[in-house]
CSV table of C-alpha atoms and ligand atoms in Angstrom, one decimal:
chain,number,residue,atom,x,y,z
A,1,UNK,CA,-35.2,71.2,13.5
A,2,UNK,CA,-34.9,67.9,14.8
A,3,UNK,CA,-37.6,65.1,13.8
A,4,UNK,CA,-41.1,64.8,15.6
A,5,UNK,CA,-40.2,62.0,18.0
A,6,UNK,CA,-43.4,59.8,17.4
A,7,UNK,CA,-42.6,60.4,13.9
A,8,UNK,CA,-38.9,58.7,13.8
A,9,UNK,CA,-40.3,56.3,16.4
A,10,UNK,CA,-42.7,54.9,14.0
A,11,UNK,CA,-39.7,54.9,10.6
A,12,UNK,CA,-38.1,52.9,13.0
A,13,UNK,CA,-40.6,49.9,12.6
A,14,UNK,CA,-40.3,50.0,8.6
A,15,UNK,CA,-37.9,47.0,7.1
A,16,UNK,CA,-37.7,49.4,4.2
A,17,UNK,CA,-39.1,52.3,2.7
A,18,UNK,CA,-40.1,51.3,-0.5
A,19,UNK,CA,-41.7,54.9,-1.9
A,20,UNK,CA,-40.7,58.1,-0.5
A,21,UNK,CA,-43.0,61.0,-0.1
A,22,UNK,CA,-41.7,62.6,-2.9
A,23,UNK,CA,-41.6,60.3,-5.5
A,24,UNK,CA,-45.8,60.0,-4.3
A,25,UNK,CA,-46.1,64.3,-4.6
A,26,UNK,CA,-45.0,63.9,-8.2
A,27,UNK,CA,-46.7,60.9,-8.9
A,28,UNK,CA,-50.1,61.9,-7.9
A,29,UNK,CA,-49.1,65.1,-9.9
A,30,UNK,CA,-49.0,62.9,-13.2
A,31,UNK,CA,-52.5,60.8,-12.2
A,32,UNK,CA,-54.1,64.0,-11.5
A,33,UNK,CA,-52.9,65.2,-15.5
A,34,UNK,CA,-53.8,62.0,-16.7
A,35,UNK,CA,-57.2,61.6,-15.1
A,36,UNK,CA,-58.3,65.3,-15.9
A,37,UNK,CA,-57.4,64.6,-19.6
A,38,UNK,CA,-59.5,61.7,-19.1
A,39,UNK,CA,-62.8,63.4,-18.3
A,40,UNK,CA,-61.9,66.7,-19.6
A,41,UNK,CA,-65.1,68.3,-20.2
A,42,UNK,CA,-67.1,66.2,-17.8
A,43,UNK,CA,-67.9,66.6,-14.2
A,44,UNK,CA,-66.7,63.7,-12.0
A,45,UNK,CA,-67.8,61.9,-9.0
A,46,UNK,CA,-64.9,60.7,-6.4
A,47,UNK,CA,-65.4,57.9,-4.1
A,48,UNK,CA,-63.1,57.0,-1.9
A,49,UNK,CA,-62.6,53.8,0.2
A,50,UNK,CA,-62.1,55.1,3.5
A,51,UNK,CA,-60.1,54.9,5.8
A,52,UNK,CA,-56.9,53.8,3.8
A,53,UNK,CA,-57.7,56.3,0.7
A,54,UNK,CA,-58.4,59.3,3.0
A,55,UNK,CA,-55.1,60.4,2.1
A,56,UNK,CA,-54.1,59.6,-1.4
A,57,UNK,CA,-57.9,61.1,-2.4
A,58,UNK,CA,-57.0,64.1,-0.4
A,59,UNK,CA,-53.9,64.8,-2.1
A,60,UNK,CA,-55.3,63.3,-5.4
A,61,UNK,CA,-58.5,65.5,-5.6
A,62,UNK,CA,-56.2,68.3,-5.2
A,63,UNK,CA,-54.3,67.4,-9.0
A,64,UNK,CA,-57.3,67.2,-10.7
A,65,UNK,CA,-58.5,69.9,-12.8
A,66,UNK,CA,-62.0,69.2,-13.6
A,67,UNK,CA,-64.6,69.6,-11.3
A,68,UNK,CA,-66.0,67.2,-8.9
A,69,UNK,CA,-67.7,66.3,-6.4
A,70,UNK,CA,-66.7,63.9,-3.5
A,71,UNK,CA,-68.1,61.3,-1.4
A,72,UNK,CA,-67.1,58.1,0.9
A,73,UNK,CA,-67.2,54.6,1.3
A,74,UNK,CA,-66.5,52.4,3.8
A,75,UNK,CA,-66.0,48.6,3.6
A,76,UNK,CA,-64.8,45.7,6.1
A,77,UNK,CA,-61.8,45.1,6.0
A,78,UNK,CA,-58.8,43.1,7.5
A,79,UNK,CA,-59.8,43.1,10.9
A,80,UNK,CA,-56.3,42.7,12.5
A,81,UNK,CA,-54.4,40.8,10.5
A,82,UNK,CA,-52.2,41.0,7.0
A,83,UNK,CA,-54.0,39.2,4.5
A,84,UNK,CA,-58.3,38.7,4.3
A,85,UNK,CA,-60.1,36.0,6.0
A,86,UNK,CA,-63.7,36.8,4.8
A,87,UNK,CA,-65.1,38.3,1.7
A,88,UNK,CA,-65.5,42.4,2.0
A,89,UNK,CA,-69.1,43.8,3.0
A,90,UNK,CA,-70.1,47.8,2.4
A,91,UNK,CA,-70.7,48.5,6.0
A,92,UNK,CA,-70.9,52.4,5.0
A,93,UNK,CA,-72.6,53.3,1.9
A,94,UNK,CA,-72.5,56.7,-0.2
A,95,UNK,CA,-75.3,59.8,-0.2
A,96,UNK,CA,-74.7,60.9,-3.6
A,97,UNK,CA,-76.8,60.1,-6.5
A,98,UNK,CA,-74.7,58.0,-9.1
A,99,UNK,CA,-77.1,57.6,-12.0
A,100,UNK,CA,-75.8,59.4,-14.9
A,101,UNK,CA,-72.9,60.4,-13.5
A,102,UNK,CA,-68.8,59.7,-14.1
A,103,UNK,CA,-67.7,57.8,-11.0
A,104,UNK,CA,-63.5,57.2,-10.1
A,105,UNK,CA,-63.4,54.9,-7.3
A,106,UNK,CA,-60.1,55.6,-5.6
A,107,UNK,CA,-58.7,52.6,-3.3
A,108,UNK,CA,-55.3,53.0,-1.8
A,109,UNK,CA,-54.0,49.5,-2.4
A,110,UNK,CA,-55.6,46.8,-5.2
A,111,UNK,CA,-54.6,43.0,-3.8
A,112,UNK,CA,-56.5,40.4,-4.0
A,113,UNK,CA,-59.0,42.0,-6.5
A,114,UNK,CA,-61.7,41.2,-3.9
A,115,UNK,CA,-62.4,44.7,-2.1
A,116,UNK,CA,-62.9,47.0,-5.9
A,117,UNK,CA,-65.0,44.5,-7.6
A,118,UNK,CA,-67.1,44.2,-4.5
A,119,UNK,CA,-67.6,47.9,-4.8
A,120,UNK,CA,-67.4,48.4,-8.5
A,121,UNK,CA,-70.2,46.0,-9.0
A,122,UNK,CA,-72.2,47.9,-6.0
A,123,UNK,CA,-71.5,51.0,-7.6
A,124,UNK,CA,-72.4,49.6,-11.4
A,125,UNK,CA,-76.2,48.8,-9.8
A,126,UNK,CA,-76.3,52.6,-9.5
A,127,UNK,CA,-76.0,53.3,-13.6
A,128,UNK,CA,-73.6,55.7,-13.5
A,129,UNK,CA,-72.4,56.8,-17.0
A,130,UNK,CA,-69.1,55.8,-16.4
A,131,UNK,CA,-67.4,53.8,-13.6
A,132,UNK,CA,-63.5,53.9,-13.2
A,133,UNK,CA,-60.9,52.7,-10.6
A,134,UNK,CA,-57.7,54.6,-9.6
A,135,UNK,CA,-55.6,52.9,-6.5
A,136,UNK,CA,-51.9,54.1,-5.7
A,137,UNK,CA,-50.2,51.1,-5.4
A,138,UNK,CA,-51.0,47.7,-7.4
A,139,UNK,CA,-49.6,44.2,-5.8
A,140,UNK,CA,-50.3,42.5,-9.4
A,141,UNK,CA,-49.0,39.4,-8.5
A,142,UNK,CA,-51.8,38.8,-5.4
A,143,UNK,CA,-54.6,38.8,-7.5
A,144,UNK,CA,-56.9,36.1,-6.8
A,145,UNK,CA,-60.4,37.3,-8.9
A,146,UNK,CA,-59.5,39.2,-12.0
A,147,UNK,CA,-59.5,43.0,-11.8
A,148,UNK,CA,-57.4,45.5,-12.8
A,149,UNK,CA,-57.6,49.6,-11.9
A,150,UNK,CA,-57.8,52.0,-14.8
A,151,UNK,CA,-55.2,54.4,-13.2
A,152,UNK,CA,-52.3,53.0,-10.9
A,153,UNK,CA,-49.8,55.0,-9.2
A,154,UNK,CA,-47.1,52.7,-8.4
A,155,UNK,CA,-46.5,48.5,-8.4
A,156,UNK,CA,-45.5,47.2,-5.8
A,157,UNK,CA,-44.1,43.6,-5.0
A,158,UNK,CA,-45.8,41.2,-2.6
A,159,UNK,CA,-45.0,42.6,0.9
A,160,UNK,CA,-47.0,44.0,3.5
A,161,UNK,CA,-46.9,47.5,3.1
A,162,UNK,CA,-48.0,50.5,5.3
A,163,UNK,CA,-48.0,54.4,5.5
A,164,UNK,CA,-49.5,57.3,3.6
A,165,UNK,CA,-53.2,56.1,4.7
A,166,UNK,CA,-52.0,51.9,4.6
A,167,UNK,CA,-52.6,50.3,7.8
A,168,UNK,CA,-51.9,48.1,10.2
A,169,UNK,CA,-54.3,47.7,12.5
A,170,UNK,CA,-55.4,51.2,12.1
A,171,UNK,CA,-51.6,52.2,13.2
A,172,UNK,CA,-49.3,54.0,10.9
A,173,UNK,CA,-51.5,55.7,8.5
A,174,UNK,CA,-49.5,59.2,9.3
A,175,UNK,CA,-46.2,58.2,7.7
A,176,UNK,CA,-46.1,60.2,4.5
A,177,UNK,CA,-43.8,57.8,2.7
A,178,UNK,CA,-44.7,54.0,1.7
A,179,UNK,CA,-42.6,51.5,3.8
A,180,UNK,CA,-42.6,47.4,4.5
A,181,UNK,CA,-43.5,47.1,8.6
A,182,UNK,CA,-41.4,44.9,10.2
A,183,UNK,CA,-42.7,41.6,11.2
A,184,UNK,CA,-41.9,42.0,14.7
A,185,UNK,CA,-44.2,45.1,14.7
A,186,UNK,CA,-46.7,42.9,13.2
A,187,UNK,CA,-46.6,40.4,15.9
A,188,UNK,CA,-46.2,42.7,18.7
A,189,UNK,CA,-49.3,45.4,17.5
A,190,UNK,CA,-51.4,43.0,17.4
A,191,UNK,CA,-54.0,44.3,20.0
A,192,UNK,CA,-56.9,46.4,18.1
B,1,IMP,P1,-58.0,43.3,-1.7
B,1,IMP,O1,-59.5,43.2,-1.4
B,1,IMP,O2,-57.3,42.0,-1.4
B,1,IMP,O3,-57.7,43.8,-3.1
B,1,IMP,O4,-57.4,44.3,-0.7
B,1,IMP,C1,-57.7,45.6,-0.7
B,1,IMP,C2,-57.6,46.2,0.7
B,1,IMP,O5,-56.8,45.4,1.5
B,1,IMP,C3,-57.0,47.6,0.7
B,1,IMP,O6,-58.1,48.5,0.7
B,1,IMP,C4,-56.3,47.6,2.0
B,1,IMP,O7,-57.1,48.1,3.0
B,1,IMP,C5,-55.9,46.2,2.3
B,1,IMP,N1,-54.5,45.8,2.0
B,1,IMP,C6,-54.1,45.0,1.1
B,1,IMP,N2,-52.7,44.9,1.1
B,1,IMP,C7,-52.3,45.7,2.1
B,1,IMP,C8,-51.0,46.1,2.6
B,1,IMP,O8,-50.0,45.7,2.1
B,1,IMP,N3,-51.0,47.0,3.6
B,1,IMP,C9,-52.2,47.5,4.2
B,1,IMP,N4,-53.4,47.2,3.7
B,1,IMP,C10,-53.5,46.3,2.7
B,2,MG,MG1,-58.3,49.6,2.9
């Protein structure tokens, strides 16, 4: 069968891919082992950072073997550009009750460091038992406040990177590999 044409219209604004869907299936297979070893015996609380980890938790949640339970974030974020002007506020918060309780805070992409220790130091007010951070790709070299994730699916070099729940301007977060948009995209989306 030939391609979905909206899908190979929207390859077609990629520079590169730089992860294929595959190569994410059997990552997320290994960070699912390695984060059920990690609590194995424990019951876990999920939060994700919505929108751009709705799709890595989803298939993430699915690897893990110990039981959790699952809730949402949501935090400002790049309004429409490709690097942050303003510090990120929780605009969103969670319902479930973190005292006590192991808490992974899944983010799709760690940059500048300034989004996950926002949250992480939200979420530490909380008392949670524990308090981890898992993100599926890690630009290390971006960092400008120091923070690292405790489970990282793939580093990445300094581009601006969409797909697999990464944005731009809301668009593309249906491609189910990891690609570099094109800067001519960039300039010519710019209308959200
Ligand atoms: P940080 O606060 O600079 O670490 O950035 C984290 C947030 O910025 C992520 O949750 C993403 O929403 C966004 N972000 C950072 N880099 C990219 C990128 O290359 N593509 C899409 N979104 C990005
Ligand atoms: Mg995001």
């Amino acid at each position: 069968m030939p391609d979905q044409p909206q899908r190979s219209g929207l390859l077609a604004d990629l520079d590169e891919i730089i992860i294929e869907s595959a190569a994410i299936t059997q990552r997320l297979k290994q960070l699912g082992q390695e984060i059920s070893e990690s609590y194995r015996g424990r019951e876990l609380i999920v939060i994700s950072i919505i929108n751009g980890a709705i799709i890595f938790t989803a298939d993430l949640i699915r690897q893990i073997q110990v039981p959790l339970l699952l809730d949402c974030i949501r935090v400002s974020s790049y309004r429409n550009a490709t690097a942050p002007t303003q510090a990120p506020e929780i605009i969103d918060s969670i319902r479930l009750e973190l005292q006590g309780a192991n808490v992974l805070l899944v983010d799709d992409i760690l940059d500048t460091g300034n989004t996950l220790s926002r949250v992480a130091s939200a979420l530490s007010e909380m008392q949670p038992a524990s308090l981890k951070t898992c993100v599926l790709l890690d630009k290390k070299t971006r960092r400008s406040v120091a923070f690292e994730a405790d489970f990282v699916g793939f580093e990445i070099p300094d581009a601006f990177v969409v797909g697999y729940g990464l944005d731009f301007a809301e668009r593309y977060r249906q491609l189910p590999c990891i690609g570099v948009l094109n800067p001519d995209r960039q300039r010519s989306n710019q209308r959200a």
